[in-house]
CSV table of C-alpha atoms in Angstrom, one decimal:
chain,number,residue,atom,x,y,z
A,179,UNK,CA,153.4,-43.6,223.2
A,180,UNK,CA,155.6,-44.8,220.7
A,181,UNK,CA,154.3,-47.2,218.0
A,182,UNK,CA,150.7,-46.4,219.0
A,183,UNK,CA,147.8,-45.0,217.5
A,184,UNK,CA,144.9,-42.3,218.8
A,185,UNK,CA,142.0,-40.8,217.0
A,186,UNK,CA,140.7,-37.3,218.4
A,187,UNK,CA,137.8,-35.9,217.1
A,188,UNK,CA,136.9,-32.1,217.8
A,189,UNK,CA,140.9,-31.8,217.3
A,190,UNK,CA,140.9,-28.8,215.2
A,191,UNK,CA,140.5,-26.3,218.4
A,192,UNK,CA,140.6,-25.3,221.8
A,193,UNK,CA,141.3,-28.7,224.4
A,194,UNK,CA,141.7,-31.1,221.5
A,195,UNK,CA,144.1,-29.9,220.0
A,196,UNK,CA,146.0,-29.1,222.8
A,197,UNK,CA,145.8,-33.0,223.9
A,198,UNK,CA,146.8,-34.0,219.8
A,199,UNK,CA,150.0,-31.5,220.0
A,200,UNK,CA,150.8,-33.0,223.7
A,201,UNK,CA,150.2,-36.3,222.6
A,202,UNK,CA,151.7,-36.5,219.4
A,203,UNK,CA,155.1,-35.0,220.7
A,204,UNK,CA,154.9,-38.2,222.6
A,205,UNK,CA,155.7,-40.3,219.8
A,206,UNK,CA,152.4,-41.3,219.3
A,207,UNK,CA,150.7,-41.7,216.1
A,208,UNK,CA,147.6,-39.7,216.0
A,209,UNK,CA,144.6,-38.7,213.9
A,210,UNK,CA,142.5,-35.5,213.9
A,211,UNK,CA,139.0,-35.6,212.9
A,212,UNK,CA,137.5,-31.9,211.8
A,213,UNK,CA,134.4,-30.4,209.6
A,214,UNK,CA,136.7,-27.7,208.2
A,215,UNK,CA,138.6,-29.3,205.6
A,216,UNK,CA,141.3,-26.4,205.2
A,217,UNK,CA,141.6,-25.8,208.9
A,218,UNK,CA,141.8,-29.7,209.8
A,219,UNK,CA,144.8,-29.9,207.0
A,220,UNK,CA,146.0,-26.7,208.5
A,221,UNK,CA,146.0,-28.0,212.1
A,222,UNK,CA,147.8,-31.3,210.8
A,223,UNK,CA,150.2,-29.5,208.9
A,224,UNK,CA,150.9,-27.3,212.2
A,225,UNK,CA,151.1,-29.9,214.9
A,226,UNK,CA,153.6,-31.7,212.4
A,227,UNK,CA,155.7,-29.1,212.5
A,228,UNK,CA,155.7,-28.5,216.3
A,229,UNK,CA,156.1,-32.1,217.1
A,230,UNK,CA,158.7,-32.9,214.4
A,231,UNK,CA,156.2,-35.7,214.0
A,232,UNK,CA,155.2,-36.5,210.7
A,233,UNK,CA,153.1,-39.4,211.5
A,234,UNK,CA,149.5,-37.0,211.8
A,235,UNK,CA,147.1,-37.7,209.2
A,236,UNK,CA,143.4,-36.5,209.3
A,237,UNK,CA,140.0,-37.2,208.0
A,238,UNK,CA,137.0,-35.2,207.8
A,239,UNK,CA,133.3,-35.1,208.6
A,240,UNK,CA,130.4,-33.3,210.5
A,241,UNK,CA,129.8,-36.0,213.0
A,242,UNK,CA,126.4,-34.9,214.0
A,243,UNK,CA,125.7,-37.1,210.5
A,244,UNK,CA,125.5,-40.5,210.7
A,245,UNK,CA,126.5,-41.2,207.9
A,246,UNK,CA,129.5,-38.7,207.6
A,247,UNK,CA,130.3,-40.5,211.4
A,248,UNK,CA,130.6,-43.7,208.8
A,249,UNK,CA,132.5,-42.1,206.3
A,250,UNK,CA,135.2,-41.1,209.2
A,251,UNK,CA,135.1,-44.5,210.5
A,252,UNK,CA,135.1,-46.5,207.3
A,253,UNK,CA,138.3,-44.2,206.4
A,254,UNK,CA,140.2,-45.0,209.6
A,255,UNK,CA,139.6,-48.5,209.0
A,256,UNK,CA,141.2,-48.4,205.6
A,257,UNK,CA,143.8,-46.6,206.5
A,258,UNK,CA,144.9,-48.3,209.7
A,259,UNK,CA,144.6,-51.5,211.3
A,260,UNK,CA,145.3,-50.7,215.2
A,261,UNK,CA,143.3,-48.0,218.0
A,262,UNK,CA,144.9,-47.8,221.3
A,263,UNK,CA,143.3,-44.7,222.2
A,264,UNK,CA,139.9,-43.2,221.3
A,265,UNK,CA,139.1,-40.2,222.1
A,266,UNK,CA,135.6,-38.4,222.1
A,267,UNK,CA,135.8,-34.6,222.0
A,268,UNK,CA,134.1,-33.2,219.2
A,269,UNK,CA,131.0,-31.1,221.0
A,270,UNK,CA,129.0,-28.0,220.6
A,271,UNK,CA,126.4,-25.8,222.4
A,272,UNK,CA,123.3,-24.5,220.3
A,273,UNK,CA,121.5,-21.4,221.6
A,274,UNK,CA,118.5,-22.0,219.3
A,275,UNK,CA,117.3,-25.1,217.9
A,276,UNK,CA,118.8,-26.8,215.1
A,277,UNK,CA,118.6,-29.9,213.6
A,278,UNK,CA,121.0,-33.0,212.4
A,279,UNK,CA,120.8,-34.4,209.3
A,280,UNK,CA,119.1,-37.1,210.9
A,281,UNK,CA,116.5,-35.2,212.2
A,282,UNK,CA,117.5,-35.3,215.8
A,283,UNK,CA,118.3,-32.1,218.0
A,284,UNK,CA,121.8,-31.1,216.8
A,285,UNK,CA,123.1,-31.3,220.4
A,286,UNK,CA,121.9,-34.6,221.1
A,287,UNK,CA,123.7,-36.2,217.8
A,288,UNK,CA,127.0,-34.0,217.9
A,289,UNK,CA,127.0,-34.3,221.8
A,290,UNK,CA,126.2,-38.3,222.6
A,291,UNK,CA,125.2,-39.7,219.2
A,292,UNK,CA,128.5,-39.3,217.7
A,293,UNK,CA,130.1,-40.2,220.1
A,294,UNK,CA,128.1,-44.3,220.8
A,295,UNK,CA,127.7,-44.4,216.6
A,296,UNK,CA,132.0,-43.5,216.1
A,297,UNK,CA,132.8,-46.0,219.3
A,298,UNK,CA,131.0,-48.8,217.5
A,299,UNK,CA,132.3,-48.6,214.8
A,300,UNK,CA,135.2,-48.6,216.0
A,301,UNK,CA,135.4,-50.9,218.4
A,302,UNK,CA,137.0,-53.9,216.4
A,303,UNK,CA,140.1,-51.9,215.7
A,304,UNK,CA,140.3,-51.4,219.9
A,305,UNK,CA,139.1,-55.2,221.0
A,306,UNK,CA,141.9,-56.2,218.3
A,307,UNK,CA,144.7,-54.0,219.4
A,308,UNK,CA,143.4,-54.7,223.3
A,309,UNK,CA,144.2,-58.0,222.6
A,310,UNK,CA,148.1,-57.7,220.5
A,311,UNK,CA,148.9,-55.1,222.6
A,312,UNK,CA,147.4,-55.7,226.3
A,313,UNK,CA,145.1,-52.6,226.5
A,314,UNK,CA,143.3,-49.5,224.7
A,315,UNK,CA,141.4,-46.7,225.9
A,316,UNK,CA,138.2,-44.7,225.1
A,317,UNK,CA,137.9,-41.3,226.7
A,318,UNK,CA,134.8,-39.4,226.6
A,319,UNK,CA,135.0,-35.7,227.5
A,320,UNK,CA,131.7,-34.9,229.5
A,321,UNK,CA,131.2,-32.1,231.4
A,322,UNK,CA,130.3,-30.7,235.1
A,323,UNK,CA,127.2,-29.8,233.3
A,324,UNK,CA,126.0,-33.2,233.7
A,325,UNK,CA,124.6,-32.7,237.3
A,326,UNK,CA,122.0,-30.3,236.0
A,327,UNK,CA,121.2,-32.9,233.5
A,328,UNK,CA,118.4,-35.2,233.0
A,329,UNK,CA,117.6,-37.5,230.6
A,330,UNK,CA,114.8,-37.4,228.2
A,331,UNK,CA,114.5,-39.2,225.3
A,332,UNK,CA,110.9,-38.5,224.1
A,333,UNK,CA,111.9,-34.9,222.7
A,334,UNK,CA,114.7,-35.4,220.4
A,335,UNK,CA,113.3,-34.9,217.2
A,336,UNK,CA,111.2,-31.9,218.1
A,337,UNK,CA,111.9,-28.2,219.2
A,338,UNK,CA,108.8,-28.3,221.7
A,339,UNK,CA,110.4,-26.8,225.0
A,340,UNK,CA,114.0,-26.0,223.6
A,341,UNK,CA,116.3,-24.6,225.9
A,342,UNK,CA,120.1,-24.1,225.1
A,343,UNK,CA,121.7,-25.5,228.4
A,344,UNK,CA,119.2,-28.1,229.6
A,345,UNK,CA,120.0,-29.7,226.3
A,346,UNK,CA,123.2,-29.3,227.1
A,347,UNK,CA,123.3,-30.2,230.4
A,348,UNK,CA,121.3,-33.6,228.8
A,349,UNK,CA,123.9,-34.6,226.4
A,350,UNK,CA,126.4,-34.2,229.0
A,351,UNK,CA,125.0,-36.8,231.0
A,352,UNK,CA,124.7,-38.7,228.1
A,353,UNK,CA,128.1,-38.9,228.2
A,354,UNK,CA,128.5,-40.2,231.5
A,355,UNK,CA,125.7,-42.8,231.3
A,356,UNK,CA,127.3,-43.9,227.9
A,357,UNK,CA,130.8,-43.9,229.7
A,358,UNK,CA,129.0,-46.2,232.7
A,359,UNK,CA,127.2,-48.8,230.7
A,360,UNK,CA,130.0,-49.0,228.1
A,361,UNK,CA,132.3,-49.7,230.7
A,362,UNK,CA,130.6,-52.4,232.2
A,363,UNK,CA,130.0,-54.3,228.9
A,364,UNK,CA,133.8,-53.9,228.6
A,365,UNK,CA,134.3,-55.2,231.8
A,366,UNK,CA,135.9,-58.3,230.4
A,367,UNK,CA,138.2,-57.0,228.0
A,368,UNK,CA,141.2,-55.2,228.5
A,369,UNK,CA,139.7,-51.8,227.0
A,370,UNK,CA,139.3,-48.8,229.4
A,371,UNK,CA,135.9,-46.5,229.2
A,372,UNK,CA,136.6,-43.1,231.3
A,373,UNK,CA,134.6,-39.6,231.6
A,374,UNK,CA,135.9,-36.4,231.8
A,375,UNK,CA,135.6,-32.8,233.2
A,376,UNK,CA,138.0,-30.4,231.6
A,377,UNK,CA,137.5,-27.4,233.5
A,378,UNK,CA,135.9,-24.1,232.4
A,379,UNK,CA,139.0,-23.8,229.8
A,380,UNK,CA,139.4,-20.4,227.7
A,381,UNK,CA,138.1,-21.5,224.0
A,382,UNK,CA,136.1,-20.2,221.3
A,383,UNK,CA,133.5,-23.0,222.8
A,384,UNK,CA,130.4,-21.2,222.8
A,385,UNK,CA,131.5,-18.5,221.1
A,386,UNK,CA,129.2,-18.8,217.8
A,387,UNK,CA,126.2,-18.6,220.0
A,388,UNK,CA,123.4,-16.0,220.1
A,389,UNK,CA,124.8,-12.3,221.1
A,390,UNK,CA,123.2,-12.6,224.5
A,391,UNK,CA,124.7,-16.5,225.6
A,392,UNK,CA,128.2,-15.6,223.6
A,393,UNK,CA,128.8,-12.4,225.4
A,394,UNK,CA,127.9,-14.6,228.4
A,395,UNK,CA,130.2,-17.0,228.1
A,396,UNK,CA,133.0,-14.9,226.9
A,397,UNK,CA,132.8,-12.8,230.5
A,398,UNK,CA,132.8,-16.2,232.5
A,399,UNK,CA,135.4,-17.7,230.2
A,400,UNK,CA,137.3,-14.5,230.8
A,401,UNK,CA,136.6,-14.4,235.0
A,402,UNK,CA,137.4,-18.5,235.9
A,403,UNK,CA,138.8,-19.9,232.7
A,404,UNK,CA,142.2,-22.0,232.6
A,405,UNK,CA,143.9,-22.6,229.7
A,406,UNK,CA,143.4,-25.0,226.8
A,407,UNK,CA,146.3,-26.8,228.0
A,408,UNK,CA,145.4,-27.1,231.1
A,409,UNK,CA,142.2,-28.0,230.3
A,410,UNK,CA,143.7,-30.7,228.1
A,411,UNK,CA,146.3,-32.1,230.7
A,412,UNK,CA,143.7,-34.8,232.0
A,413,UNK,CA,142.4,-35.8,228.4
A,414,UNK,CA,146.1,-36.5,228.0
A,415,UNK,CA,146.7,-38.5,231.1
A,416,UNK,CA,144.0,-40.8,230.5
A,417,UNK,CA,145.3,-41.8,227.1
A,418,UNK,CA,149.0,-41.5,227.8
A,419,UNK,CA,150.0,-42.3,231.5
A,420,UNK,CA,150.5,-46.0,232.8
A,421,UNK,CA,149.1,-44.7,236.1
A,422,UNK,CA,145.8,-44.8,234.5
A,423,UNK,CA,146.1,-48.3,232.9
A,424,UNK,CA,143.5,-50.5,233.6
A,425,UNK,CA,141.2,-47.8,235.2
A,426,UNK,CA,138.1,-48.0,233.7
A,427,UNK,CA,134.1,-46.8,234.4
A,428,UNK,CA,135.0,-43.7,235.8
A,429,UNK,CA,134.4,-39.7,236.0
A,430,UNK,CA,137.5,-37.5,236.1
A,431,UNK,CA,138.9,-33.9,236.7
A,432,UNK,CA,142.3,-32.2,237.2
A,433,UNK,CA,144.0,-35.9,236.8
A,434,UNK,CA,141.4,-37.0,239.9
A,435,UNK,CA,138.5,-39.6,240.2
A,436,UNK,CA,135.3,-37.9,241.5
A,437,UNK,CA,131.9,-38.8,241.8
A,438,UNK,CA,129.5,-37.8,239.7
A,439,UNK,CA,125.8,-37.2,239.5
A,440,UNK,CA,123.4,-39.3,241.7
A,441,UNK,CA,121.5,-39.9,237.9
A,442,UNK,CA,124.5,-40.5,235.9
A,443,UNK,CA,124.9,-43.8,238.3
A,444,UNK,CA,121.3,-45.1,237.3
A,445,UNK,CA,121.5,-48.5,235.3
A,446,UNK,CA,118.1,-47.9,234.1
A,447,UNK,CA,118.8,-44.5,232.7
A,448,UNK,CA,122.2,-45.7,231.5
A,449,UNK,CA,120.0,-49.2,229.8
A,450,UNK,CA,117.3,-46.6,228.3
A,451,UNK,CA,120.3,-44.0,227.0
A,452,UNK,CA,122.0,-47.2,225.5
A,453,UNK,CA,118.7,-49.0,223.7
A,454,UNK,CA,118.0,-45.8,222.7
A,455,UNK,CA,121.2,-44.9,220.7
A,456,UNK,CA,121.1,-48.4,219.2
A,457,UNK,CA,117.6,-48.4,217.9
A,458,UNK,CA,118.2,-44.8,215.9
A,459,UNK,CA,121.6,-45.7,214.5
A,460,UNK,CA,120.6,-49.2,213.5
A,461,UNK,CA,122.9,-50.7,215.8
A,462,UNK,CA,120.6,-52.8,218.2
C-alpha cells in the first residue's frame, strides 16, 4: 500500500478506525473524515503514533450535510491529487426522527446520500489515479440489514410512518443498489464498486439510541458480537489485497462473495435509487 492514498469516512470509531490503523500500518497514505473535531485530531494523532506513520491527515464535517459533504470533498481535492481507495463508512441508526440539514430523514442522507454526493465528487481524483496507476477502489459498508429492506423514496422528507430499523434496513439497501448500479457505469474503467457486511461487531454503533433500542443492542452486541477488528478485516481486504483487484459489483462478508437480496439485484430500483440521489443533490 505504499505510495497510495485512502479516504475513510466514519473513521473516528469502532470498524473504521480499525481498517485506518490496519491500513495505514501498511504504508498507505490515509485520510480520516470525522464530525468531532478534537476526537478526529485525536484519532489522527493516535493512529500516527501506532503506525509510526506520519502520513495521516484529516478533515472534518457532518456528512449528512450536503454542503459540509462539499466542504470535505473540496478539501481533499486541495490537498491531494490521487484516490486509490474510497471508502464509505460513516453511518448511524436514529431511534426517533430527525432531520438533515437538507430536510431529508437523517438516516437516508448520513446512510446513502453521503455516501453517492462524496463518490461524485470524488470521482475525478479515482478515474485519474485508475488511469496512472491501473486501478482504484470504492467500498461501501452496507449491512445484512438490507434484506429486510425496501425502497421508498416518496417518504424522505417527512416523519409520517417513522420506524427506526425499516429506515434502516432502507438505507442499507441503498447501499447495495448504489454499489450495483455504480458498478455497472464503471464497468469500463478500471475502478472497483464493492458492498460490505461487517458482521454484528462490538461498537458504540447504536449506542446513543433511545434507552429501550440502546439497551437492546448493547445485550445482542454483547451475546453475537465480534470485534471491531474483526469486523474490519474485510473493509481492509477490499482496499488492500491484490486478490481482490479487479473485482467489482459485488456483496461481501468475512473476506467472501455472497448473494444478496432478491431487491438489491433490481435495475429498476437500483435506476430509481440513482435518479433519485441525482435530482436532490443537483447532480443529474
Amino acid at each position: 500500500m505504499n505510495g497510495k492514498r485512502v479516504l475513510i469516512t466514519g473513521a473516528t470509531d469502532g470498524i473504521g478506525k480499525q481498517a485506518a490503523l490496519a491500513i495505514a500500518g501498511m504504508g498507505a497514505a490515509v485520510t480520516l473524515v470525522g464530525r468531532n473535531e478534537a476526537k478526529t485530531r485525536a484519532v489522527c494523532g493516535e493512529l500516527q503514533s501506532q503506525t509510526g506513520n506520519a502520513d495521516i491527515d484529516w478533515l472534518l464535517g457532518d456528512l449528512s450535510s450536503m454542503a459540509e459533504a462539499r466542504g470535505v470533498a473540496d478539501e481533499f481535492r486541495a490537498r491531494h491529487d490521487r484516490l486509490d481507495v474510497l471508502l464509505n463508512n460513516a453511518g448511524a441508526v436514529f431511534s426517533e426522527y430527525q432531520q438533515s440539514a437538507d430536510g431529508f430523514e437523517m438516516t437516508f442522507a448520513l446512510n446513502h446520500l453521503s455516501y453517492y454526493l462524496l463518490t461524485h465528487l470524488l470521482l475525478d481524483r479515482l478515474v485519474d489515479t485508475a488511469q496512472a496507476a491501473g486501478e482504484a477502489r470504492i467500498i461501501n459498508v452496507s449491512s445484512s440489514a438490507h434484506r429486510t429492506g425496501s425502497l421508498q423514496l416518496d417518504n424522505l422528507r417527512d416523519s409520517s410512518g417513522f420506524s427506526m430499523m425499516s429506515r434502516y434496513s432502507a438505507s442499507k439497501l441503498m447501499n447495495v443498489l448504489f454499489t450495483y448500479e455504480l458498478a455497472r457505469r464503471l464497468a469500463d474503467t478500471a475502478i472497483t464498486v464493492n458492498a460490505v457486511h461487517p458482521g454484528v461487531v462490538r461498537t458504540r454503533f447504536g449506542h446513543d439510541t433511545n434507552r429501550f433500542w440502546s439497551l437492546f443492542l448493547k445485550v445482542v452486541q454483547r451475546l453475537v458480537a465480534i470485534s471491531p477488528e474483526r469486523g474490519a478485516a474485510t473493509l481492509v481486504y477490499l482496499a488492500a489485497s491484490p486478490d481482490a483487484a479487479g473485482i467489482s459489483g459485488k456483496y461481501w462478508n468475512d473476506k467472501r462473495q455472497q448473494q444478496s437480496s432478491g431487491n438489491s439485484y433490481d435495475r429498476e430500483q437500483q435506476r430509481a435509487l440513482w435518479e433519485y440521489s441525482a435530482e436532490v443533490t443537483g447532480l443529474g
